[in-house]
Coordinates of C-alpha atoms in Angstrom, one line a residue:
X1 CA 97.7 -75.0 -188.3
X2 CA 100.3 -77.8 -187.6
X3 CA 99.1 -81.0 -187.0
X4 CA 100.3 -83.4 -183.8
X5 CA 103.1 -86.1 -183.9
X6 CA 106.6 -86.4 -185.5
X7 CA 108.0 -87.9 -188.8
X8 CA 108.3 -91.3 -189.7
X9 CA 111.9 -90.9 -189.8
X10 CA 112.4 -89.8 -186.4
X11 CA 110.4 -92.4 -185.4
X12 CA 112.1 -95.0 -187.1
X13 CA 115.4 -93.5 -185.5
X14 CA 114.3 -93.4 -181.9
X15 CA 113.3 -97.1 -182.5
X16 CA 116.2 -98.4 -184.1
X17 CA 118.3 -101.1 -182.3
X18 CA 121.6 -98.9 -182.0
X19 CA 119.3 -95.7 -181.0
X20 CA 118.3 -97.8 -178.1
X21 CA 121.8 -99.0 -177.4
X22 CA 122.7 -95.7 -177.4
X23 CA 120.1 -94.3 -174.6
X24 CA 120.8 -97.3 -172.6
X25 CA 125.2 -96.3 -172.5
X26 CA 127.5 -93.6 -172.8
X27 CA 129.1 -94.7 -175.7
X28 CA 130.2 -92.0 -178.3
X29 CA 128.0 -92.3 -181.5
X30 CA 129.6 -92.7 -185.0
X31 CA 129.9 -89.9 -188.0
X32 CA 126.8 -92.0 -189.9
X33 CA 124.5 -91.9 -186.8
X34 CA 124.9 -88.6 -186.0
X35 CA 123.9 -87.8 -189.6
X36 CA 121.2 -90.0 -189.1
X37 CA 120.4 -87.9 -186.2
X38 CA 120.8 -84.7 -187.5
X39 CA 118.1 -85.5 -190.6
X40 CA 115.4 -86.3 -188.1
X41 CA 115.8 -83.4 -186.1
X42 CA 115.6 -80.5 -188.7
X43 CA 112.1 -81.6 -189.3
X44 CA 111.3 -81.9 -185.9
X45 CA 112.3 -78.4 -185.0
X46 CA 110.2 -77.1 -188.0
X47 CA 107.7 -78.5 -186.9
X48 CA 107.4 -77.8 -183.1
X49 CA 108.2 -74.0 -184.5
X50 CA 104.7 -74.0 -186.5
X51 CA 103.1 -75.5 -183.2
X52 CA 104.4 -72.6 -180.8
X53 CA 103.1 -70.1 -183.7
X54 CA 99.9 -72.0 -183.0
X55 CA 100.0 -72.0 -179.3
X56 CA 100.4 -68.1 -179.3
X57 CA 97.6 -67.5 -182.0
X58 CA 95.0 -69.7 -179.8
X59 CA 96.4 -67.3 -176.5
X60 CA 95.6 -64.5 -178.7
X61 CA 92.0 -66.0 -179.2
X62 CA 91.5 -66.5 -175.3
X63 CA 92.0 -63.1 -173.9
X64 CA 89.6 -62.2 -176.7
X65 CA 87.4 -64.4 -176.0
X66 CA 87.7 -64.2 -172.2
X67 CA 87.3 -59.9 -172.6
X68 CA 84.3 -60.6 -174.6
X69 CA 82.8 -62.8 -171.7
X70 CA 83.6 -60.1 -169.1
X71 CA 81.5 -57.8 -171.7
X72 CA 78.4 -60.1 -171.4
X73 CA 78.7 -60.7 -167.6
X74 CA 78.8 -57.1 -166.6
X75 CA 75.8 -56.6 -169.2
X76 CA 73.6 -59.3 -167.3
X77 CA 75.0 -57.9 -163.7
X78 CA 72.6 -54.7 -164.0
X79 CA 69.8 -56.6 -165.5
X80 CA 69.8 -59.3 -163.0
X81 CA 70.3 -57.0 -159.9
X82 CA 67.0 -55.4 -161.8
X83 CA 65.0 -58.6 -161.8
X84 CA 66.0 -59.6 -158.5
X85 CA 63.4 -61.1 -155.9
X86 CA 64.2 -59.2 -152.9
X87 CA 63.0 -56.2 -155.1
X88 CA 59.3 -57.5 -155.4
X89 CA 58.8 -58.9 -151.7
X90 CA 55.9 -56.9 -149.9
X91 CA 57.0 -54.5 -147.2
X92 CA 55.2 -56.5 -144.7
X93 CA 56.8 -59.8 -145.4
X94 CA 60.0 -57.9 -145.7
X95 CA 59.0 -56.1 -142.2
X96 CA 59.1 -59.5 -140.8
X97 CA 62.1 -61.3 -142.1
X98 CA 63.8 -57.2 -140.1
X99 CA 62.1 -58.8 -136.7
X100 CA 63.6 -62.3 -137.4
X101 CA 67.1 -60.2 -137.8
X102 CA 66.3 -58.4 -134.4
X103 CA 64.2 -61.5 -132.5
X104 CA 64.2 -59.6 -129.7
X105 CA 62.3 -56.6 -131.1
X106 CA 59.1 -59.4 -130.3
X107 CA 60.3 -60.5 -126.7
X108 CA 58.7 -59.4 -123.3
X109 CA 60.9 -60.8 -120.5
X110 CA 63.8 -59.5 -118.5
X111 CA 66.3 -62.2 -118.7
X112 CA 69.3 -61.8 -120.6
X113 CA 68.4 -64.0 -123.3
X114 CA 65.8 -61.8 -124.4
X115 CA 68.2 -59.0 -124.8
X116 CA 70.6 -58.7 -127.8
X117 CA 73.8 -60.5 -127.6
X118 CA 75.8 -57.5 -129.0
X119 CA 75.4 -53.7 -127.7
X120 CA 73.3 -52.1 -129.8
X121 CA 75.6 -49.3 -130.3
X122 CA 77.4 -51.9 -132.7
X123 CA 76.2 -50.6 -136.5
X124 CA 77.1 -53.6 -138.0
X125 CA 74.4 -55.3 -135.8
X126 CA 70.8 -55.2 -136.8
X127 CA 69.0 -52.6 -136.3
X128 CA 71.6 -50.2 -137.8
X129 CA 72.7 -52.9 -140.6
X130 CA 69.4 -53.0 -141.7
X131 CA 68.6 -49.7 -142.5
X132 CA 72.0 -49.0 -144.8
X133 CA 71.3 -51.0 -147.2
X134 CA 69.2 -48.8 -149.5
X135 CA 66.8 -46.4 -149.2
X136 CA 63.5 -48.3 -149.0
X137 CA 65.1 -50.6 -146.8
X138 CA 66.1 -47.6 -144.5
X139 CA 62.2 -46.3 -144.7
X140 CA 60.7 -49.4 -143.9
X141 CA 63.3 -50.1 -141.2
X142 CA 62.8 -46.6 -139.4
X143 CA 59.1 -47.1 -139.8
X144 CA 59.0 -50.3 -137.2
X145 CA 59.5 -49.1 -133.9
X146 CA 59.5 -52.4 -132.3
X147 CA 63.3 -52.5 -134.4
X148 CA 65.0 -50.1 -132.3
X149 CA 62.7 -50.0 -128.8
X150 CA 65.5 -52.5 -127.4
X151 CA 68.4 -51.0 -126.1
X152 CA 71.4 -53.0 -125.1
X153 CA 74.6 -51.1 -124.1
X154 CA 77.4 -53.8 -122.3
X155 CA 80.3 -53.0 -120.7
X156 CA 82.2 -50.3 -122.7
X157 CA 86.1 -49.2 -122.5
X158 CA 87.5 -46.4 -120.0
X159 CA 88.0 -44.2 -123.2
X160 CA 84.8 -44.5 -124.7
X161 CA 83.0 -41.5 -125.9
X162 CA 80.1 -41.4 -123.9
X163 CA 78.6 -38.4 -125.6
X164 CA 78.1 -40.5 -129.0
X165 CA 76.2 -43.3 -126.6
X166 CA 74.3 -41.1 -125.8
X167 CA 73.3 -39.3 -129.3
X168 CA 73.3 -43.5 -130.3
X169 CA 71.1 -44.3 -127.4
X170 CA 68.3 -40.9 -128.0
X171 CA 67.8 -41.6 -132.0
X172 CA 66.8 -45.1 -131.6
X173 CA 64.3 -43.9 -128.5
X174 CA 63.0 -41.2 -131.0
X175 CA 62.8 -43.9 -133.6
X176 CA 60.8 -46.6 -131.0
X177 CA 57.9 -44.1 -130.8
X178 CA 55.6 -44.9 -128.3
X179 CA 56.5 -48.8 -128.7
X180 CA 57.1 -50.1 -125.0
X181 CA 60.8 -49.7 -124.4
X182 CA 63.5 -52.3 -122.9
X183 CA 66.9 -51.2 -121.8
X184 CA 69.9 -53.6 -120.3
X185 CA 72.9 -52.0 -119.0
X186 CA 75.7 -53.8 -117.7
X187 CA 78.4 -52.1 -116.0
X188 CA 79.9 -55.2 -113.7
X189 CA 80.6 -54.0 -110.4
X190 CA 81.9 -50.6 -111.6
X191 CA 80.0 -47.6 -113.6
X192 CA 79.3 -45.1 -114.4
X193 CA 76.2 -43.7 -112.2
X194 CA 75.5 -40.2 -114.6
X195 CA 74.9 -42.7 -117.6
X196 CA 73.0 -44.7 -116.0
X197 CA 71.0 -41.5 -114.1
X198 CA 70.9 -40.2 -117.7
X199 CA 69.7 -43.1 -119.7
X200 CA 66.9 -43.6 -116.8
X201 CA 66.2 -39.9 -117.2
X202 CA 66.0 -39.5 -120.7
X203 CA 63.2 -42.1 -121.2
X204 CA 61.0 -42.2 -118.1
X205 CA 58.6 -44.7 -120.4
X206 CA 61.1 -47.9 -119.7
X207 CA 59.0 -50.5 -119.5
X208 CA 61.8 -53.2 -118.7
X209 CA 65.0 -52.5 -117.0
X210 CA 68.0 -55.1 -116.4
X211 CA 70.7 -53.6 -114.7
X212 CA 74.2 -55.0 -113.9
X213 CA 76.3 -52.4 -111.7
X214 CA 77.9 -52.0 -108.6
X215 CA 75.7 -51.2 -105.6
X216 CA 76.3 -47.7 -105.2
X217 CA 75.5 -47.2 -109.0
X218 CA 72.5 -48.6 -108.4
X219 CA 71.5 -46.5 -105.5
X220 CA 72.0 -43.6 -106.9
X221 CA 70.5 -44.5 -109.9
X222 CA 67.2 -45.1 -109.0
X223 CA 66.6 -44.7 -105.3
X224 CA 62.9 -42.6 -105.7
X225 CA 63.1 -41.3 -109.7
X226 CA 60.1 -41.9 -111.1
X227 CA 59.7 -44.8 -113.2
X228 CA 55.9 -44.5 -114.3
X229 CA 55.8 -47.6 -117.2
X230 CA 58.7 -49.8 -115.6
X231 CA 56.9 -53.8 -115.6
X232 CA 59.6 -55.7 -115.3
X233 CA 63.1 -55.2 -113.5
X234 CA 66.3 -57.0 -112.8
X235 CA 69.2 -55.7 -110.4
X236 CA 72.5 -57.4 -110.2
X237 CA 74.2 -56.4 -107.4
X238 CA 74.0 -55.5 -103.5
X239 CA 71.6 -52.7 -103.7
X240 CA 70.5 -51.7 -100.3
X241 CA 68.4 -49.5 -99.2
X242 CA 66.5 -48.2 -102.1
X243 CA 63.6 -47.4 -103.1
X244 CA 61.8 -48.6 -106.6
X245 CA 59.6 -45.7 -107.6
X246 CA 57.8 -47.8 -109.8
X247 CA 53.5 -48.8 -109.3
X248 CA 52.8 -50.8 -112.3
X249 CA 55.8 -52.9 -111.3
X250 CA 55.0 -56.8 -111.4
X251 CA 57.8 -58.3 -112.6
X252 CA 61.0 -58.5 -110.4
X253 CA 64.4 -60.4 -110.1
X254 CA 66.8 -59.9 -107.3
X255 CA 70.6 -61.5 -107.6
X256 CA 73.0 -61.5 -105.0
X257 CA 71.3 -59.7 -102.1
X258 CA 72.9 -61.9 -99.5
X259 CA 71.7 -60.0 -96.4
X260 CA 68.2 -59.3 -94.4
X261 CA 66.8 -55.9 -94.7
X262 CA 68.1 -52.7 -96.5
X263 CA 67.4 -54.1 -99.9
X264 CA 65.6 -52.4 -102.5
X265 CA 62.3 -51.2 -101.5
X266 CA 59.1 -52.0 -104.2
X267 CA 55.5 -52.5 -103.9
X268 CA 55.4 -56.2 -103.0
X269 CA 51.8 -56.9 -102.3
X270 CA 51.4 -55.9 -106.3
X271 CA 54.2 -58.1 -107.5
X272 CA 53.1 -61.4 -109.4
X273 CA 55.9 -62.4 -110.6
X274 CA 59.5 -62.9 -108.4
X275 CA 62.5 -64.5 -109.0
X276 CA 65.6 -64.8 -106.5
X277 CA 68.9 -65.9 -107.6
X278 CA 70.8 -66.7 -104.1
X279 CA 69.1 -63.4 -102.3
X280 CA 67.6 -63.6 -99.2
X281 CA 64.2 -64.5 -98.8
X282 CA 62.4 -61.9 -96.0
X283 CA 60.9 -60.5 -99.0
X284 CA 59.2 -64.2 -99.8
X285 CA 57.1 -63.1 -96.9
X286 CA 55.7 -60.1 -98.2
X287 CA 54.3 -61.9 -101.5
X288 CA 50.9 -61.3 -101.4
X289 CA 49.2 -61.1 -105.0
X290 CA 52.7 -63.8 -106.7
X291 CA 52.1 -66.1 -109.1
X292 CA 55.0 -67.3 -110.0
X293 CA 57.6 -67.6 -108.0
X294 CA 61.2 -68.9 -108.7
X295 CA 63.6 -69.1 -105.8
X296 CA 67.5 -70.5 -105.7
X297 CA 69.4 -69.8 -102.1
X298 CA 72.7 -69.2 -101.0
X299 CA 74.1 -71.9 -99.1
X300 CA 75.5 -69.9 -96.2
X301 CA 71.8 -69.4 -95.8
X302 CA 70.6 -72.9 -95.9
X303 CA 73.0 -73.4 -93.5
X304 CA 71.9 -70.5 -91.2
X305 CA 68.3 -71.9 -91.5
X306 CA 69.2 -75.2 -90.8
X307 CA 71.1 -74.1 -87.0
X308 CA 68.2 -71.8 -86.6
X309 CA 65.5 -74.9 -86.6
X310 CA 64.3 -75.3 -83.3
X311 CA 62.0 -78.7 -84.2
X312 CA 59.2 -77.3 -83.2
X313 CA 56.2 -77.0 -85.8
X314 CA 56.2 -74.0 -88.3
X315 CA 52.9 -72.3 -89.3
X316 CA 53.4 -71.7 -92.6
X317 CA 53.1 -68.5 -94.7
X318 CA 50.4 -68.8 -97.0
X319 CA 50.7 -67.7 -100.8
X320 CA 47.6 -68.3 -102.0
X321 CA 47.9 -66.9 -105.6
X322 CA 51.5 -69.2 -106.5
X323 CA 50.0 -71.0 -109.1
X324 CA 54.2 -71.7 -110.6
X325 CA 56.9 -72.4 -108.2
X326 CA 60.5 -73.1 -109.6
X327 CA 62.8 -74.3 -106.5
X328 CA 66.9 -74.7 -107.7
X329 CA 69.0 -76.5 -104.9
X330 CA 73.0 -74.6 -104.4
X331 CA 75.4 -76.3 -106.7
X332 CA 78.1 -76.3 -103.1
X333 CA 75.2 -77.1 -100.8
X334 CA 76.3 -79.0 -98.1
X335 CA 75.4 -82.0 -96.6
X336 CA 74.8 -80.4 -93.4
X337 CA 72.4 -77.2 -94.7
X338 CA 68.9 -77.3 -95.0
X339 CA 67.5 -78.2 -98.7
X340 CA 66.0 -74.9 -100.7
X341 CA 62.8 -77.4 -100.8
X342 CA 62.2 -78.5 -97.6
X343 CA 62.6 -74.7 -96.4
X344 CA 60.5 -73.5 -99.0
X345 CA 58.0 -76.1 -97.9
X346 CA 58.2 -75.7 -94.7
X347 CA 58.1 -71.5 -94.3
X348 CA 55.9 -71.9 -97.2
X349 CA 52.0 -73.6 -98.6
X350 CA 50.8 -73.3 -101.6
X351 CA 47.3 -74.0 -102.0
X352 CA 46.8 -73.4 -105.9
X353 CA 50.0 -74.5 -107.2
X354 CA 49.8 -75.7 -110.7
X355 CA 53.4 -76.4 -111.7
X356 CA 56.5 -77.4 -110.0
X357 CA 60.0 -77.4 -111.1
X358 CA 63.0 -79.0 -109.3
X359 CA 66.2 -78.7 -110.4
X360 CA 69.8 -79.5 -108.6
X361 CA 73.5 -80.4 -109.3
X362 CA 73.1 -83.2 -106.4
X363 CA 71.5 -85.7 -104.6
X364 CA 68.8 -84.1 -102.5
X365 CA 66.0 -85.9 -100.7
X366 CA 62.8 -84.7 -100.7
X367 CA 60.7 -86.7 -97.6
X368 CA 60.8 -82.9 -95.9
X369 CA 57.5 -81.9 -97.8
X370 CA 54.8 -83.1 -96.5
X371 CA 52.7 -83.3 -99.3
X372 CA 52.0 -81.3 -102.5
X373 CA 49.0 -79.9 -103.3
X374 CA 45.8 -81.3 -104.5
X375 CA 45.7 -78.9 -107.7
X376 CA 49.3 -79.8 -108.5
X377 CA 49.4 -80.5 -112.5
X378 CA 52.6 -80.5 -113.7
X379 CA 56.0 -81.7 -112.1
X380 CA 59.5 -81.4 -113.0
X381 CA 61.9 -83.4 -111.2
X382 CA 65.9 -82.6 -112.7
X383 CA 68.8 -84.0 -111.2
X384 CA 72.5 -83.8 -112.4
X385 CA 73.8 -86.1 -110.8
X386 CA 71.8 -89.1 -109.5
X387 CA 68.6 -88.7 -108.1
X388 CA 67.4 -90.6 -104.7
X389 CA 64.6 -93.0 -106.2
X390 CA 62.9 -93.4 -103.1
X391 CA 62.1 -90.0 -102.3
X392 CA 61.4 -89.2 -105.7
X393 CA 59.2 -92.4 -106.1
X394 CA 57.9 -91.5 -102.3
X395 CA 57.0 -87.7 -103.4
X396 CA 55.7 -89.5 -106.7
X397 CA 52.9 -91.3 -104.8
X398 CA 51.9 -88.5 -102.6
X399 CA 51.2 -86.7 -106.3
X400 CA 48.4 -88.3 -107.1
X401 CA 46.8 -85.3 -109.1
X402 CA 50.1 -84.4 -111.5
X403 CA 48.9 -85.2 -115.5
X404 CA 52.2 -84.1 -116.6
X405 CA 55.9 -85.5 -115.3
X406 CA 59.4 -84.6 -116.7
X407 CA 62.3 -86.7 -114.6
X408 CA 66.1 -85.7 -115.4
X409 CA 69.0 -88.0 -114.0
X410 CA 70.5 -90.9 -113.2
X411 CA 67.9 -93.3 -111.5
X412 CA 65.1 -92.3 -113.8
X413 CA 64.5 -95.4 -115.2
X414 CA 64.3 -97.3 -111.9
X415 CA 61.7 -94.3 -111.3
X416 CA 60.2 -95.0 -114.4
X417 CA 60.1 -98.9 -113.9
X418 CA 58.9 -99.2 -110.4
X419 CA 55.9 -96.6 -111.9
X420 CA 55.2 -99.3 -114.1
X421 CA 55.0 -102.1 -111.7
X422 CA 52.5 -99.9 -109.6
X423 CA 50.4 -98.3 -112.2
X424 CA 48.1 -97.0 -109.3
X425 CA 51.3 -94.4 -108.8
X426 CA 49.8 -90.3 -110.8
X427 CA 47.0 -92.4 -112.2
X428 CA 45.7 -89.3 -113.9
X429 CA 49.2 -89.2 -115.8
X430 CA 48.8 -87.6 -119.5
X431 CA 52.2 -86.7 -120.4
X432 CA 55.4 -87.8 -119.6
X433 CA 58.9 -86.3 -120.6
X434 CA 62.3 -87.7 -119.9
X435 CA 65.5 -86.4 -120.6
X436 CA 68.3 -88.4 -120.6
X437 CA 72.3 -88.3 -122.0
X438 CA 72.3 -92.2 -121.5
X439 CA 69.0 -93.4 -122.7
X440 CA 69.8 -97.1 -123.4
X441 CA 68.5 -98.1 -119.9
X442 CA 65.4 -96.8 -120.0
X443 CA 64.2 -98.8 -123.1
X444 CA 62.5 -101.8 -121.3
X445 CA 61.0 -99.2 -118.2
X446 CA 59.3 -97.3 -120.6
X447 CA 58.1 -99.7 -122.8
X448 CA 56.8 -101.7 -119.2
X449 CA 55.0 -98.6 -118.6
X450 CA 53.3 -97.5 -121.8
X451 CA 52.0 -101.2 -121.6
X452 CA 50.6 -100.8 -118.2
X453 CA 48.8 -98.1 -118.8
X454 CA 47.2 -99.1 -122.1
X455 CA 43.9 -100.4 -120.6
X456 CA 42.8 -98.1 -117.2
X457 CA 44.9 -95.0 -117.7
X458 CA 45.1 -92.1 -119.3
X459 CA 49.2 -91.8 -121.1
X460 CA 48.9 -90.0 -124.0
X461 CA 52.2 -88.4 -124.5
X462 CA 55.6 -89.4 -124.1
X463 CA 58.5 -86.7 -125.3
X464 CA 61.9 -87.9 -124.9
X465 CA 65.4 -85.7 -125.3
X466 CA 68.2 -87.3 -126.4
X467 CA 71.4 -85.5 -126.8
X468 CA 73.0 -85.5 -130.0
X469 CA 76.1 -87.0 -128.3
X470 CA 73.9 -90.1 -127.3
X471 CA 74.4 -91.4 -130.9
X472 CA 72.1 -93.8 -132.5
X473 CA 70.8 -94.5 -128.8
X474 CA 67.2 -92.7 -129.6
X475 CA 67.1 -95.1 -132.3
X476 CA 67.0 -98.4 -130.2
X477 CA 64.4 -96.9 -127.9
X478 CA 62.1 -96.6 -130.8
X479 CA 62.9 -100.5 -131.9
X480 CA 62.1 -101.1 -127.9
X481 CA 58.7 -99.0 -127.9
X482 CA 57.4 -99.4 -131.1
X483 CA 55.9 -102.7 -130.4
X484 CA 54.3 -101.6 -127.4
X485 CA 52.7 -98.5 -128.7
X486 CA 51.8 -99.1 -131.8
X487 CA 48.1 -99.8 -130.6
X488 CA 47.9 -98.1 -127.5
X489 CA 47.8 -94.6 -129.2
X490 CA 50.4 -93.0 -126.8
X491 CA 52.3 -90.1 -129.0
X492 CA 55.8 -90.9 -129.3
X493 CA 58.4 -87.6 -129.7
X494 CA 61.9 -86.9 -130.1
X495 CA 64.0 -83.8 -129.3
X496 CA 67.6 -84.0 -130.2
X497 CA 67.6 -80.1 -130.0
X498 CA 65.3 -79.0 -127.2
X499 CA 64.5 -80.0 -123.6
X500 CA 60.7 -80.4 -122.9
X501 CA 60.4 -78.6 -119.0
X502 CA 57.9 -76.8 -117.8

């Protein structure tokens, strides 16, 4: 093999004073230096010869060497596939790594969270994906029923061959065995009512329904069929005038029924569980056996109940078993409607309620409610905008029972601070939660009122959620508290990710 570098004559040529004149003009060189020239260059051209004969003998060496490494890696492939982990995990663990794949084969609740977020007629979704893998993945898949006893089918395309759906839909209901069975069907306002009559038909053990369709759809669909193990439903849509053939029924959710009257038609003293989003409320009245009840209005009906006050003093309807109420105001409530709260408080008492959420996008007082309940627990008071600190401190007074407070919005910390200052305001407090994008100002409120209650009361717990966006705020709150706490044994959390409610 050649070796590097050049000859000491063509070194001593390139460095010789008229080489360097040379480089440095255009002159023509004379008959000696060319010679000169010529003599260092022959070797030169010998030798980088020898070097390219190297060059291509070294090439030859790496595509031998880089076949024989292909060789080896295709020889450990097999043997490491062999040896793999996944091969040796017990079909029980490996059962429940499928129901984190599917986490709604494990849920019980009729929102739309609880639903997949893909139709399951998608095969590159879990269930389906799961079970092509191999074939003891496919056994063990086909052998948990709670895999495909969730049946999601969202809006499909005009040309969509409803036929397949249906052979799709009838092998996962033979494959969820006697496993209770959840279906959600959205249609938007159109549909198509013989799918929907079929997929109702075809499984009269539905224990939760959530149907989005137009109304007629939904008449048609299940005005009087026979819905035996339906618990929970949810209809979108103006259904009227239908009848829910369904007794063990205790779970329902109503959106968008604007009107009194001619709506669908259940078994309301056996419902204990109701939630409205902006229907009308004359079923409200017929909730004998509820227990938790969660209610938001339309403003046009605020607005109708507000003209239709006559200032006279309401009896109020009595539901004796609401031990959860959650009240959320209109986002385009107007200033001149009634608030969702004080109607709800006024139509309304609640004699055993336990918990109480608040939510709304706007400033609402709340000096219509009289007073909340004795056996009142735990409150949530959530504002998006700015809250009105004397009502909320005013309601705050009159709640001298509540062990656990969450406050949301702007005007929190004067809340918070003026709590501090009066520490005979929920003297029974436990556990307080804030939540708050800004959380700089609420620092030396909170600190105040940990320190307050060190002595007499009972503060235990304080969770606070800071948005990620808030920065290294959460960090300067801790600085502020940490001082005040670190004796007092108050439980100090933070949750960048999660919002503590009720």
């Amino acid at each position: 093999m050649a070796t590097s570098g050049c000859s000491p004559l063509a070194s001593d040529v390139v460095s010789a004073p008229w080489m360097q004149g040379l480089l440095a003009s255009n002159d023509a060189p004379s008959p000696t230096q060319l010679t000169t020239v010529a003599e260092a260059l022959h070797p030169l051209r010998n030798h980088l010869a020898r070097l390219d004969a190297d060059v291509l003998l070294a090439e030859l060496v790496l595509v031998q060497l880089q076949r024989s490494r292909k060789a080896v890696l295709q020889a450990i492939e097999p043997l490491e596939v062999v040896r793999h982990p996944m091969r040796i995990v017990p079909d029980d663990i490996l059962a429940l790594i499928f129901e984190f794949c599917a986490p709604w084969c494990r849920l019980d609740d009729i929102s739309e969270a609880s639903f997949p977020p893909l139709s399951s007629l998608n095969r590159t979704q879990a269930p389906w994906s799961l079970s092509q893998v191999c074939r003891n993945w496919r056994a063990l898949a086909l052998s948990l029923p709670q895999l495909w006893a969730t049946c999601c089918v969202r809006r499909l395309d005009p040309w969509t061959d409803m036929d397949a759906v249906r052979r799709r839909i009838q092998r996962m209901l033979d494959r969820s065995s006697s496993w209770p069975r959840r279906l959600f069907i959205d249609f938007g306002q159109a549909g198509n009512v013989r799918f929907l009559q079929w997929a109702l038909g075809v499984s009269p053990g539905w224990s939760c329904i959530r149907a989005y369709a137009g109304s007629d759809v939904l008449h048609e669909a299940f005005h009087r069929r026979p819905l035996p193990e339906l618990r929970r439903l949810a209809l979108w849509g103006r259904i009227s005038h239908t009848e829910i053939d369904a007794p063990g029924l205790y779970h329902f959710k109503q959106d968008y029924r604007h009107y009194a009257h001619g709506g669908p038609e259940v078994q309301w003293d056996r419902i204990t569980r109701y939630e409205s989003e902006k229907s009308h409320p004359d079923c409200l009245y017929r909730l004998t056996s509820v227990k938790e009840l969660a209610v938001k209005f339309r403003t046009e009906f605020l607005q109708e109940a507000e003209r239709a006050r006559t200032g006279a003093s309401v009896v109020p309807t009595v539901l004796g078993s609401v031990s959860v109420l959650r009240i959320t105001e209109p986002e385009d409530r107007r200033e001149s409607s009634l608030s969702a709260i004080a109607f709800m408080f006024e139509q309304f008492a609640f004699p055993v309620l336990r918990t109480f959420v608040f939510h709304c996008s706007q400033s609402v007082r709340l000096a219509g409610i009289p007073s909340l309940p004795h056996t009142l627990e735990n409150l949530s008071l959530s504002y998006e905008l700015g809250m009105d600190v004397d009502a909320v401190y005013g309601l705050l007074q009159r709640a001298s029972t509540v062990r656990a407070l969450h406050l949301r919005g702007n005007g929190g910390s004067e809340v918070v601070r003026r709590m501090a200052a009066n520490p005979s305001t929920l003297p029974m407090l436990y556990d307080l939660r804030v939540t708050e994008q800004w959380i700089r100002s609420w620092g030396r409120p909170l600190a105040d009122l940990v320190d307050s209650r060190i002595k007499g009361c009972a503060l235990r717990k304080l969770a606070i959620f800071v948005p990620s966006s808030a920065g290294e705020e959460g960090n300067k709150i801790d600085r502020i508290l940490w001082g005040h706490i670190r004796d007092s044994g108050v439980q100090v959390t933070y949750h960048p990710n999660e919002e503590h409610k009720f």
